[in-house]
XYZ file of C-alpha atoms in Angstrom:
572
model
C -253.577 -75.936 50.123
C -256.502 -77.138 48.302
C -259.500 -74.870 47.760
C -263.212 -76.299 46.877
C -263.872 -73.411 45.027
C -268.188 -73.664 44.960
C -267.467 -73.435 48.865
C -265.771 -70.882 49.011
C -266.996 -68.890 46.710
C -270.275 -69.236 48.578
C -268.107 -68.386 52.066
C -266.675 -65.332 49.916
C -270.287 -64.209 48.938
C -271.688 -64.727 52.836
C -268.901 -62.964 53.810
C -269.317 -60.007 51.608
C -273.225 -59.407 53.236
C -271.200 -59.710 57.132
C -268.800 -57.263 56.478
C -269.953 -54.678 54.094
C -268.868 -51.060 55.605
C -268.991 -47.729 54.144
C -266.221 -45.278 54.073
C -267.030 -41.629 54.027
C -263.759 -40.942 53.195
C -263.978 -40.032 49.368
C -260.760 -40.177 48.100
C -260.044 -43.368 49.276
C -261.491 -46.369 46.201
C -264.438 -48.095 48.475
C -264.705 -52.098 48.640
C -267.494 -53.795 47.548
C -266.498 -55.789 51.311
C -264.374 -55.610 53.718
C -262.392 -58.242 55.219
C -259.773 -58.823 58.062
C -256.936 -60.505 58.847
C -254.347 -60.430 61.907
C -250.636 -61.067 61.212
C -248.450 -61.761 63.999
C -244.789 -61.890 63.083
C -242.842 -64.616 65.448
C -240.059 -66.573 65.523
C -241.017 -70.338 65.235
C -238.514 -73.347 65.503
C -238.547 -75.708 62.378
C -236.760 -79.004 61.929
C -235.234 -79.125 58.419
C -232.296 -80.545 56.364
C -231.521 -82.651 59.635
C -231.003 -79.001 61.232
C -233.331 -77.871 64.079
C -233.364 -73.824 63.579
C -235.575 -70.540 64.474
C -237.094 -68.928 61.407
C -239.840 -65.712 61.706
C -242.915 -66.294 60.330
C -246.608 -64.907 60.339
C -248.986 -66.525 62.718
C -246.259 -69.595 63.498
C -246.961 -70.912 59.986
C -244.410 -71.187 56.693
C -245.362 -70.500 54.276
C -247.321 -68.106 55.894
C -251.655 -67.724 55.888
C -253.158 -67.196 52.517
C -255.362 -64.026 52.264
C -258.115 -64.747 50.131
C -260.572 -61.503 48.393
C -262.411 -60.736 45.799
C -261.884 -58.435 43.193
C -262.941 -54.912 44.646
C -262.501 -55.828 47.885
C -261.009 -53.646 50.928
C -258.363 -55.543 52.652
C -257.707 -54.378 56.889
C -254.476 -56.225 58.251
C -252.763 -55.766 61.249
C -249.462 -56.534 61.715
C -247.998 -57.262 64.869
C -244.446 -57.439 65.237
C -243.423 -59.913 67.815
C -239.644 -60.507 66.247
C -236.689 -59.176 67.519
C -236.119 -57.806 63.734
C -237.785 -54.550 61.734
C -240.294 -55.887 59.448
C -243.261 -54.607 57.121
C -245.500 -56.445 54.607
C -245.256 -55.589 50.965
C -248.634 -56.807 49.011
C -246.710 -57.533 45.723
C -248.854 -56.828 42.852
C -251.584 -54.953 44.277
C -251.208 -51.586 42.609
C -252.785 -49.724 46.045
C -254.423 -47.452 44.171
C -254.219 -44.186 46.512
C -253.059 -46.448 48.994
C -249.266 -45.629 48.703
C -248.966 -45.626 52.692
C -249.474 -49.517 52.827
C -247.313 -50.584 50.112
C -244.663 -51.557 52.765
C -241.244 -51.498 51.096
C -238.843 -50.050 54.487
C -237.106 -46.640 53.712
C -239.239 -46.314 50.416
C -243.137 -46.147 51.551
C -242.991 -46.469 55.380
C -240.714 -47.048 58.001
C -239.924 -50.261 59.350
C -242.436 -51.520 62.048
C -240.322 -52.149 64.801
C -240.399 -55.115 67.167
C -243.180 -54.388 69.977
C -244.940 -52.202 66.897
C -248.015 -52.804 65.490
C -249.018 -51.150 62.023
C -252.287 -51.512 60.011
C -252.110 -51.864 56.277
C -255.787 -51.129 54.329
C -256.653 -51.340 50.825
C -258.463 -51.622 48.423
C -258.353 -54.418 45.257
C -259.276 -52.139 42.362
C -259.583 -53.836 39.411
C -257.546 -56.086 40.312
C -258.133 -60.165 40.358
C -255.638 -63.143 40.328
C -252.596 -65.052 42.217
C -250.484 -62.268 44.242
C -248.129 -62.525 47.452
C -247.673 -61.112 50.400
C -243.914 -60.777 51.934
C -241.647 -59.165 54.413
C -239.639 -55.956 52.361
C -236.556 -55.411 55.560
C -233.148 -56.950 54.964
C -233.604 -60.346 53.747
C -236.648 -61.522 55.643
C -238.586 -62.387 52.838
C -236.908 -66.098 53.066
C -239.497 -67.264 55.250
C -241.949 -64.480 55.446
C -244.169 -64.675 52.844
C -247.788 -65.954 51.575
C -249.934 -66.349 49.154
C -253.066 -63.735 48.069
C -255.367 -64.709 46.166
C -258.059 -62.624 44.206
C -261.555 -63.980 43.013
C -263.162 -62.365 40.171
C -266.216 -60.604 41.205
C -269.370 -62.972 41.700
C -271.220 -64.608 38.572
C -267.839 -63.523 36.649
C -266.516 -66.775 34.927
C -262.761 -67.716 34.038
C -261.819 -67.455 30.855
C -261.571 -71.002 30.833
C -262.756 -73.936 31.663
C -263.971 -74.119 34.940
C -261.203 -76.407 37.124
C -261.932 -79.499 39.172
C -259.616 -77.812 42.213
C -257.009 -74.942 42.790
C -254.110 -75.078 44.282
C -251.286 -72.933 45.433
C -247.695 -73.977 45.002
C -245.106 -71.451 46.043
C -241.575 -71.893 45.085
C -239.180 -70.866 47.762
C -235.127 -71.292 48.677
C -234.357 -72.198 52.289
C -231.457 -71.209 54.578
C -229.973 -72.843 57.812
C -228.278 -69.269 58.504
C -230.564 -66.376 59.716
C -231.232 -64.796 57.117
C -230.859 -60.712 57.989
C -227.420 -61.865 59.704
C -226.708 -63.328 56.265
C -227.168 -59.916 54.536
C -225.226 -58.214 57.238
C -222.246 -60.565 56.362
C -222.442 -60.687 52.505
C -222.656 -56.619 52.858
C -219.788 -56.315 55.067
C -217.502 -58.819 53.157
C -217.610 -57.125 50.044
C -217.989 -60.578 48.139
C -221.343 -62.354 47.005
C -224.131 -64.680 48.847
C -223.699 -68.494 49.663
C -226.517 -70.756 47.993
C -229.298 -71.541 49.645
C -229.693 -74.907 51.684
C -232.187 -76.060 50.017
C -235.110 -74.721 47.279
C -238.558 -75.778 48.962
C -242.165 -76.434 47.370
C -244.861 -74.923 49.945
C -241.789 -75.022 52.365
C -241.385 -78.531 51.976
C -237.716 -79.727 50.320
C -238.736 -83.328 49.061
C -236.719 -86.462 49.043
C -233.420 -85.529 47.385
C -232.097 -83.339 50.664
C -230.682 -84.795 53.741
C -233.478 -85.936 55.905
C -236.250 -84.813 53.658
C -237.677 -88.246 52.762
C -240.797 -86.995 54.325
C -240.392 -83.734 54.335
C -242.082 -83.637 50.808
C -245.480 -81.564 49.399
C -248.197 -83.440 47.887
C -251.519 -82.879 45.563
C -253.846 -85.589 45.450
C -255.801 -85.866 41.827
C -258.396 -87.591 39.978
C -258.268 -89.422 36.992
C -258.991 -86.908 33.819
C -259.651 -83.947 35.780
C -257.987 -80.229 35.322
C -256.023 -78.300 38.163
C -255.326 -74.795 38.291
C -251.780 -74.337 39.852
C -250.939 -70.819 41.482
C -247.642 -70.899 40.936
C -245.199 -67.991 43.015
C -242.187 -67.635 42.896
C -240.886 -66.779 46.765
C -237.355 -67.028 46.617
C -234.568 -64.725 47.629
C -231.563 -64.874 44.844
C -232.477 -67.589 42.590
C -234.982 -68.196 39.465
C -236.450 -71.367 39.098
C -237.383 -73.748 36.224
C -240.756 -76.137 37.300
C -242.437 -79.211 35.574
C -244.627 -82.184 36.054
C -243.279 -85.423 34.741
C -245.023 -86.511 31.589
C -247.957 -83.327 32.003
C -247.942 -80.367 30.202
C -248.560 -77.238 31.882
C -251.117 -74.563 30.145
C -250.834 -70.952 30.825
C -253.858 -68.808 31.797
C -252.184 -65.890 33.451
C -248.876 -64.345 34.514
C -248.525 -61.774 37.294
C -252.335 -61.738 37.859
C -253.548 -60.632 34.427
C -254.711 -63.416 32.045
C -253.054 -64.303 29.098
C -254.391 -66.213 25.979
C -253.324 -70.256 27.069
C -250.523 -71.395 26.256
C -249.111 -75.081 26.591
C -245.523 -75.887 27.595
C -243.775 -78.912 29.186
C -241.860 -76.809 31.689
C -242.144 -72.475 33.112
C -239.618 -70.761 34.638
C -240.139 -67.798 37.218
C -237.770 -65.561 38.354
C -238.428 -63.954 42.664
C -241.731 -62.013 42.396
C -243.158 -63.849 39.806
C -246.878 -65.919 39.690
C -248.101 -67.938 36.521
C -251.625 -69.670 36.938
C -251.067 -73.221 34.934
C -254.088 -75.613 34.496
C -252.836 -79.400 34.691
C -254.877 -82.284 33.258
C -254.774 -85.874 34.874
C -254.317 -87.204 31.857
C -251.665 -89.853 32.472
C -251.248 -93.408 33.820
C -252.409 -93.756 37.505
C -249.363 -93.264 39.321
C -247.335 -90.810 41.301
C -245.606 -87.948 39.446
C -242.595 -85.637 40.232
C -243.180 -81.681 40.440
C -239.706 -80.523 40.356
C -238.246 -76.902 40.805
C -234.277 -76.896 39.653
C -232.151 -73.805 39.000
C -231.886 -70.901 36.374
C -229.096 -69.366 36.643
C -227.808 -66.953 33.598
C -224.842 -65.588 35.654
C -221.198 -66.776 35.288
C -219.505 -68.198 38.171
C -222.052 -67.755 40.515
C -222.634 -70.637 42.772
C -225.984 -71.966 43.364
C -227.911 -74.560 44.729
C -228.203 -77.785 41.932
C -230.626 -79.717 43.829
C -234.297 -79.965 43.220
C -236.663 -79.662 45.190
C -239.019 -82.459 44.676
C -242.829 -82.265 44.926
C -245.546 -85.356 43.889
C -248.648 -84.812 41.961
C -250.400 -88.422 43.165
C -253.125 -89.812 41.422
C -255.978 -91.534 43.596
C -255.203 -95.090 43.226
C -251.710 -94.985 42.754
C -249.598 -97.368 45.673
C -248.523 -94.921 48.343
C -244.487 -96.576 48.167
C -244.073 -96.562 44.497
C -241.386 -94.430 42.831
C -242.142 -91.484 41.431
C -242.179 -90.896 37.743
C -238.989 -88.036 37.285
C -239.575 -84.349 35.914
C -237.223 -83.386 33.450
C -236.295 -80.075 33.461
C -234.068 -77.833 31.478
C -230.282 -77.455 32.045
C -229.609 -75.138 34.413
C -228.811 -72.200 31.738
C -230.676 -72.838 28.948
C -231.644 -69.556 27.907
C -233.702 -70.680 25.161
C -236.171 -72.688 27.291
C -236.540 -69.300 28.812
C -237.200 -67.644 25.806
C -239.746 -70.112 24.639
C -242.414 -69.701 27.199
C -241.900 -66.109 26.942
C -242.306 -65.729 23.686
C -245.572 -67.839 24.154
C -247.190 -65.159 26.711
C -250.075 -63.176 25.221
C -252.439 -60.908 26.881
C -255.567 -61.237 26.862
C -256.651 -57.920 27.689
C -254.737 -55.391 26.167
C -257.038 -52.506 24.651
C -255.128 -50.006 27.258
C -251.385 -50.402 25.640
C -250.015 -47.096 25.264
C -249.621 -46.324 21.678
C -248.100 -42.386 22.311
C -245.385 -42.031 24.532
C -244.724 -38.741 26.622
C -241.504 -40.075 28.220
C -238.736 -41.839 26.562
C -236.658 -43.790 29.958
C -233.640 -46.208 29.055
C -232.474 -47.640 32.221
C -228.572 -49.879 32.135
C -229.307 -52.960 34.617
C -225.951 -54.733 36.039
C -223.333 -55.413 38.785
C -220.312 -53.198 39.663
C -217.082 -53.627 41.250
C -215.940 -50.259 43.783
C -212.585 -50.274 45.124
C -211.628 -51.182 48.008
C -211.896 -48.384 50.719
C -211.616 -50.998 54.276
C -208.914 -50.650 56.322
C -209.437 -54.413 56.516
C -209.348 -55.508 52.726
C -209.221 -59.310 54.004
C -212.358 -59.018 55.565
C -214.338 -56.789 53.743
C -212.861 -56.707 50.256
C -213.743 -60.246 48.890
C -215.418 -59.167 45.221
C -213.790 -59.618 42.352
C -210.090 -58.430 42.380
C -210.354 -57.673 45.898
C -213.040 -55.170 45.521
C -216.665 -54.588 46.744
C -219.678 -56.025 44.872
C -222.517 -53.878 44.131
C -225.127 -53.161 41.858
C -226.674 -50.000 39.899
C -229.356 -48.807 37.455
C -228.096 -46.128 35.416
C -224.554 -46.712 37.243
C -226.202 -44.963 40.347
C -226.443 -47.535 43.393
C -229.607 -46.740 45.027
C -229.313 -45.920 48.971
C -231.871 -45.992 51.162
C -232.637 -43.299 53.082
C -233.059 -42.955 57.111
C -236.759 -41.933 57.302
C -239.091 -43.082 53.872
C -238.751 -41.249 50.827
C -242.917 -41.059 50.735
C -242.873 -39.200 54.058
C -239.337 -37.112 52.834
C -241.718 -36.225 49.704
C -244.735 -35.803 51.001
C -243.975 -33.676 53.856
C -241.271 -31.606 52.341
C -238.776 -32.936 54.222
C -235.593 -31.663 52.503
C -231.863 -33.801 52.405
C -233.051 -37.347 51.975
C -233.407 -37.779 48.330
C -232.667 -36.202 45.285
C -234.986 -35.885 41.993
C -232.264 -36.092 39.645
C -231.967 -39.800 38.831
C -230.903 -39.731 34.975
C -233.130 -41.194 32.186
C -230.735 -42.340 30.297
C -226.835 -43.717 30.875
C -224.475 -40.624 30.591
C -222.843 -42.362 27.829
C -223.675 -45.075 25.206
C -221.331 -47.937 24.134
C -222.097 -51.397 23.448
C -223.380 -52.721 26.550
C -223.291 -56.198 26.252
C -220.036 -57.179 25.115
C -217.911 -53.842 25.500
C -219.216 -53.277 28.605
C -216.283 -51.931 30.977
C -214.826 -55.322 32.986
C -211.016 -54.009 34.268
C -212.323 -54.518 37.788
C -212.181 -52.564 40.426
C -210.673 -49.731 38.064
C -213.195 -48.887 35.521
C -216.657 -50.866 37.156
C -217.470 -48.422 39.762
C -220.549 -47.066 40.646
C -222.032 -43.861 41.903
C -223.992 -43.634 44.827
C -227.141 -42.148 45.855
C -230.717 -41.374 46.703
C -231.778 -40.154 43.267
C -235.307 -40.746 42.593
C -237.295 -40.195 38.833
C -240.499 -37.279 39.115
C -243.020 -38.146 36.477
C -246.058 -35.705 36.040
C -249.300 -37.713 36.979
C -250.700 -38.659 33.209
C -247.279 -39.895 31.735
C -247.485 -42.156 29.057
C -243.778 -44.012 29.664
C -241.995 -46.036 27.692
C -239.236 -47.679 29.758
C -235.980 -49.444 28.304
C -234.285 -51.718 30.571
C -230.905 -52.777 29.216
C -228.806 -55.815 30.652
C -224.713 -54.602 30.940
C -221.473 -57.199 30.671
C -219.869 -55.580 33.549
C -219.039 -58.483 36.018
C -221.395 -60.767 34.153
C -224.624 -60.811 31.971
C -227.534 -62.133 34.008
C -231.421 -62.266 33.705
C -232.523 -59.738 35.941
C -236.363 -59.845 37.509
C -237.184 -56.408 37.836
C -240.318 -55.425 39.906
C -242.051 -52.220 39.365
C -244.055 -51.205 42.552
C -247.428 -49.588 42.185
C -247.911 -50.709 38.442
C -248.634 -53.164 35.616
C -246.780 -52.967 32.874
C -247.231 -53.945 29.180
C -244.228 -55.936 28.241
C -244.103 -54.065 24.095
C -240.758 -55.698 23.226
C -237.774 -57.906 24.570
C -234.374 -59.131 22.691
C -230.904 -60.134 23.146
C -228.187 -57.708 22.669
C -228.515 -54.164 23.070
C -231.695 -52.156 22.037
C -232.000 -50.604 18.603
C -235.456 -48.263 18.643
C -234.952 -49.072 14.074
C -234.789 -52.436 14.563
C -236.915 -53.258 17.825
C -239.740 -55.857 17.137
C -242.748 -54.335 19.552
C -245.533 -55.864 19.600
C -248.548 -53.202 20.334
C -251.250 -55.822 19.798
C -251.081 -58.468 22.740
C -248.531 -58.047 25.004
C -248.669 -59.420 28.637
C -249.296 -57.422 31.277
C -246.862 -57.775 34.191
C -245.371 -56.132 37.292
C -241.779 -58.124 37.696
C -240.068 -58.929 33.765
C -237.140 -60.973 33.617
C -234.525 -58.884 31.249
C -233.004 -61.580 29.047
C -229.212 -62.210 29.977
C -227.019 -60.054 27.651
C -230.364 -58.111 26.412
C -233.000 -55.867 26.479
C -237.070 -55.408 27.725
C -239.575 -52.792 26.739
C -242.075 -51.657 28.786
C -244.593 -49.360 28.279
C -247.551 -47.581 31.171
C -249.583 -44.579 32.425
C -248.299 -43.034 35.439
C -251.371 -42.599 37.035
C -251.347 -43.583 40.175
C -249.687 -40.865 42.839
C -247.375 -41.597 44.987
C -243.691 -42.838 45.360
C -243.178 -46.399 44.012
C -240.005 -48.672 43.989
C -238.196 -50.274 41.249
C -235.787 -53.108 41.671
C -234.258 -56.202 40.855
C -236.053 -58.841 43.040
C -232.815 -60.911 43.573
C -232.723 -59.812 47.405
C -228.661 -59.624 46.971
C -229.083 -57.080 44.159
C -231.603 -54.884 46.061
C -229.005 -54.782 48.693
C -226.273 -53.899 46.664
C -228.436 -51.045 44.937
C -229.680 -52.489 41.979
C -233.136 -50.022 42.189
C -234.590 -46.685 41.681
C -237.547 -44.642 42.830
C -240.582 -43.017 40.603
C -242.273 -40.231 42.367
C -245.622 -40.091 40.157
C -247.362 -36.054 41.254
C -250.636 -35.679 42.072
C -253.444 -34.960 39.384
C -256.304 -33.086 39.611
C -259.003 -33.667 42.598
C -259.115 -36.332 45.374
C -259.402 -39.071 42.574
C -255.959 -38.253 41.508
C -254.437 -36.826 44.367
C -252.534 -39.540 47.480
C -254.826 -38.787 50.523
C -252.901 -38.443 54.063
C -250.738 -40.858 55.990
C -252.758 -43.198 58.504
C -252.178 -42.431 62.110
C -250.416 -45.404 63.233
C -247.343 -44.783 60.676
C -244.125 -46.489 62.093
C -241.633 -43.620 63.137
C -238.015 -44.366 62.006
């Protein structure tokens, strides 16, 4: 996955001339080019984990192809859907900008496109430059239907640091012998939680410490003293994930596609939905180096996968059959190696921080337990004392609807939502360690469609609060639609007189992993219209209902107003 960046930066610029449209249509942002790219979704048999299994895939590949643009640049995909499952794309990251339509989360933005279906997703990359992904947002597909995106800055605009030798993408991923929507069916009708994955994988390879993997293993050849940029995503379903190179430290230049001031560390962790760009200097022994991804998991009796996958960072000259150095990484819940390379993110750019708020939002994060309501408690009761497992935000499990909440709003369509999602918990306690935990009798949640309105203009300041019910747990919560300054973060539960924000330099992200047993603040202008999803990005969660909608209302003129849906919109 390496790129020669002079070439293809001068591809990207050649490119640009080829392709270079106008659009008449003014309410839509206009590229500076416009480029094209055909998905096909298909089913493709793999041979993994000694295991011979079908897996869907774009274009027969996993991971999947990597869209490259530039900043400002109009993106035109179509998307055939040759599975036998639903599917659509989600473009995580990408604000879309009154592009709404094509953010692709099923039952929020669009309906699913069907198998036979083919749907077009266009957009444009407004201000907008760095390592994004691309993945499936139906059921659980997202295991092996995803890809990388990466954004150039515009041409003759320099990194903010020195200039690497090569780039190259590394996505972190967790593999399953199971199908993968048939394993969300299950876990959803059993009541109980999700097996571990089968394996984690490095660019969809497991490396040498899985069954019949010896080979199966990704590999970056270096030189001697040069620097790599790593584009490091996180891919997986239901699991974060600590990396590191043995004996290399890892600098950090951005996080979720915004730069940040560098920052050295010997390992990173990344929760689902996650990308960190890390530079990596050569500057070791010839020899052949681990890259490992292990588990984080924050979570009490939860089982996971305890295996690493194993990856080698090679030098040139190093004998191809020697062993490789080991990465060391953390312990699998060592919160404060979490903390650490949090605390060490900085923005770079951060003159837009809200400093006045309009909207005060304080949002309880967690699992609940319902009671059992099957007439087959066996089979479908298996969560804790015999109840269900779900998950809630505000203790309101969100439901999807039957047709997408953008088309319910947009077209008036009455009965499908409801705008009266609460901004705050109906009552306060202390949510960490009083939390309520005499399951199923007092950890039940409410159900529902209930989506947030926010006038278009608000300047929000968000809470998001981690609750002891069932357990504590980092949770990586994604904001569709939006970066967000990340103002403040803490264990415990959130004191406005005591908070510690920091207004100066904070990152700027669109998924934040809430400490276990705390607290993040988040803080940004809801100015782009539309209807935009927030969730936990551990798949399980999502399904369970750990998730809420923002419906941001139009401004004033075409600039600020969501223009039409396209005329190929899936039909539910």
């Amino acid at each position: 996955m390496a790129n020669l960046v002079t070439s293809f930066m001068l591809w990207l610029t050649l490119i640009s001339y080829a392709y270079t449209t106008v659009h008449a249509s003014p309410e839509w942002p206009r590229g500076r080019s416009t480029r094209f790219y055909d998905f096909k979704i298909q089913t493709k048999t793999v041979n993994k984990l000694c295991n011979s299994n079908q897996i869907v895939t774009v274009n027969n590949m996993f991971p999947g192809p990597v869209v490259y643009a530039q900043q400002g640049d109009r993106l035109i995909v179509k998307v055939a859907n040759e599975s036998p499952h639903n599917a659509t794309i989600h473009w995580h990251g990408v604000r879309q900008i009154l592009s709404c339509w094509f953010d692709g989360p099923s039952y929020i933005t669009q309906c699913p496109i069907q198998p036979g279906q083919t749907f077009t997703y266009e957009f444009t990359l407004v201000n907008q430059k760095g390592t994004f992904f691309w993945h499936a947002h139906v059921s659980w597909l997202r295991a092996t239907v995803y890809g990388a995106l990466v954004v150039y800055p515009k041409p003759a605009v320099p990194y903010p640091f020195k200039y690497p030798y090569e780039e190259h993408i590394v996505i972190l991923g967790e593999y399953w012998l199971q199908d993968t929507v048939q394993l969300e069916r299950q876990v959803l009708a059993s009541g109980g939680g999700p097996p571990p994955s089968n394996a984690y994988t490095i660019n969809g390879h497991p490396g040498p410490n899985y069954n019949c993997s010896a080979n199966d293993v990704y590999k970056i050849d270096v030189v001697p003293g040069k620097t790599y940029l790593l584009r490091l995503i996180n891919a997986g379903l239901n699991m974060e994930n600590f990396f590191a190179i043995a004996n290399h430290k890892l600098t950090i230049v951005e996080a979720d596609a915004e730069y940040t001031k560098p920052f050295t560390t010997d390992r990173v962790m990344l929760g689902p939905g996650q990308t960190m760009n890390v530079l990596v200097t050569a500057d070791q022994p010839i020899g052949k180096y681990s890259m490992a991804m292990g588990p984080y998991m924050s979570a009490q009796n939860v089982p996971f996968q305890n295996i690493s996958a194993i990856a080698y960072f090679q030098y040139v000259g190093a004998m191809p059959n020697s062993l490789s150095l080991p990465a060391r990484l953390p312990s699998f819940n060592d919160n404060l190696a979490v903390k650490t390379v949090m605390d060490g993110l900085r923005g770079l750019d951060t003159s837009a921080v809200p400093k006045e708020i309009d909207t005060n939002l304080f949002l309880t994060i967690g699992l609940n337990v319902n009671k059992c309501r099957s007439k087959n408690p066996q089979q479908n009761c298996q969560g804790q004392n015999n109840g269900t497992m779900a998950a809630s935000m505000n203790n309101v499990s969100f439901i999807k609807p039957t047709v997408s909440v953008l088309e319910a709003y947009y077209k008036g369509i009455e009965g499908f939502f409801t705008d009266n999602f609460p901004g705050a918990p109906l009552r306060f306690y202390d949510f960490v360690s009083g939390a309520p935990n005499n399951a199923p009798i007092d950890t039940n949640s409410m159900n529902g469609t209930r989506v947030k309105v926010l006038e278009y203009g608000t300047r929000v300041h968000l809470v998001l609060q981690d609750t002891g019910t069932v357990t504590t747990e980092n949770h990586p919560i994604h904001l569709h639609g939006y970066s967000f300054y990340v103002v403040g973060y803490g264990t415990g539960n959130y004191n406005p007189q005591t908070a510690n924000l920091n207004l100066v330099d904070p990152p700027h992200m669109n998924t934040i992993g809430v400490p276990v047993g705390g607290w993040a603040a988040i803080r940004f202008v809801a100015d782009n219209p539309g209807v935009w999803f927030m969730h936990c990005h551990f798949d399980v969660h999502q399904s369970w209902g750990l998730a809420t909608v923002f419906i941001v209302k139009n401004g004033k003129g075409h600039l600020e107003t969501l223009p039409h849906p396209p005329a190929d919109m899936p039909r539910c």
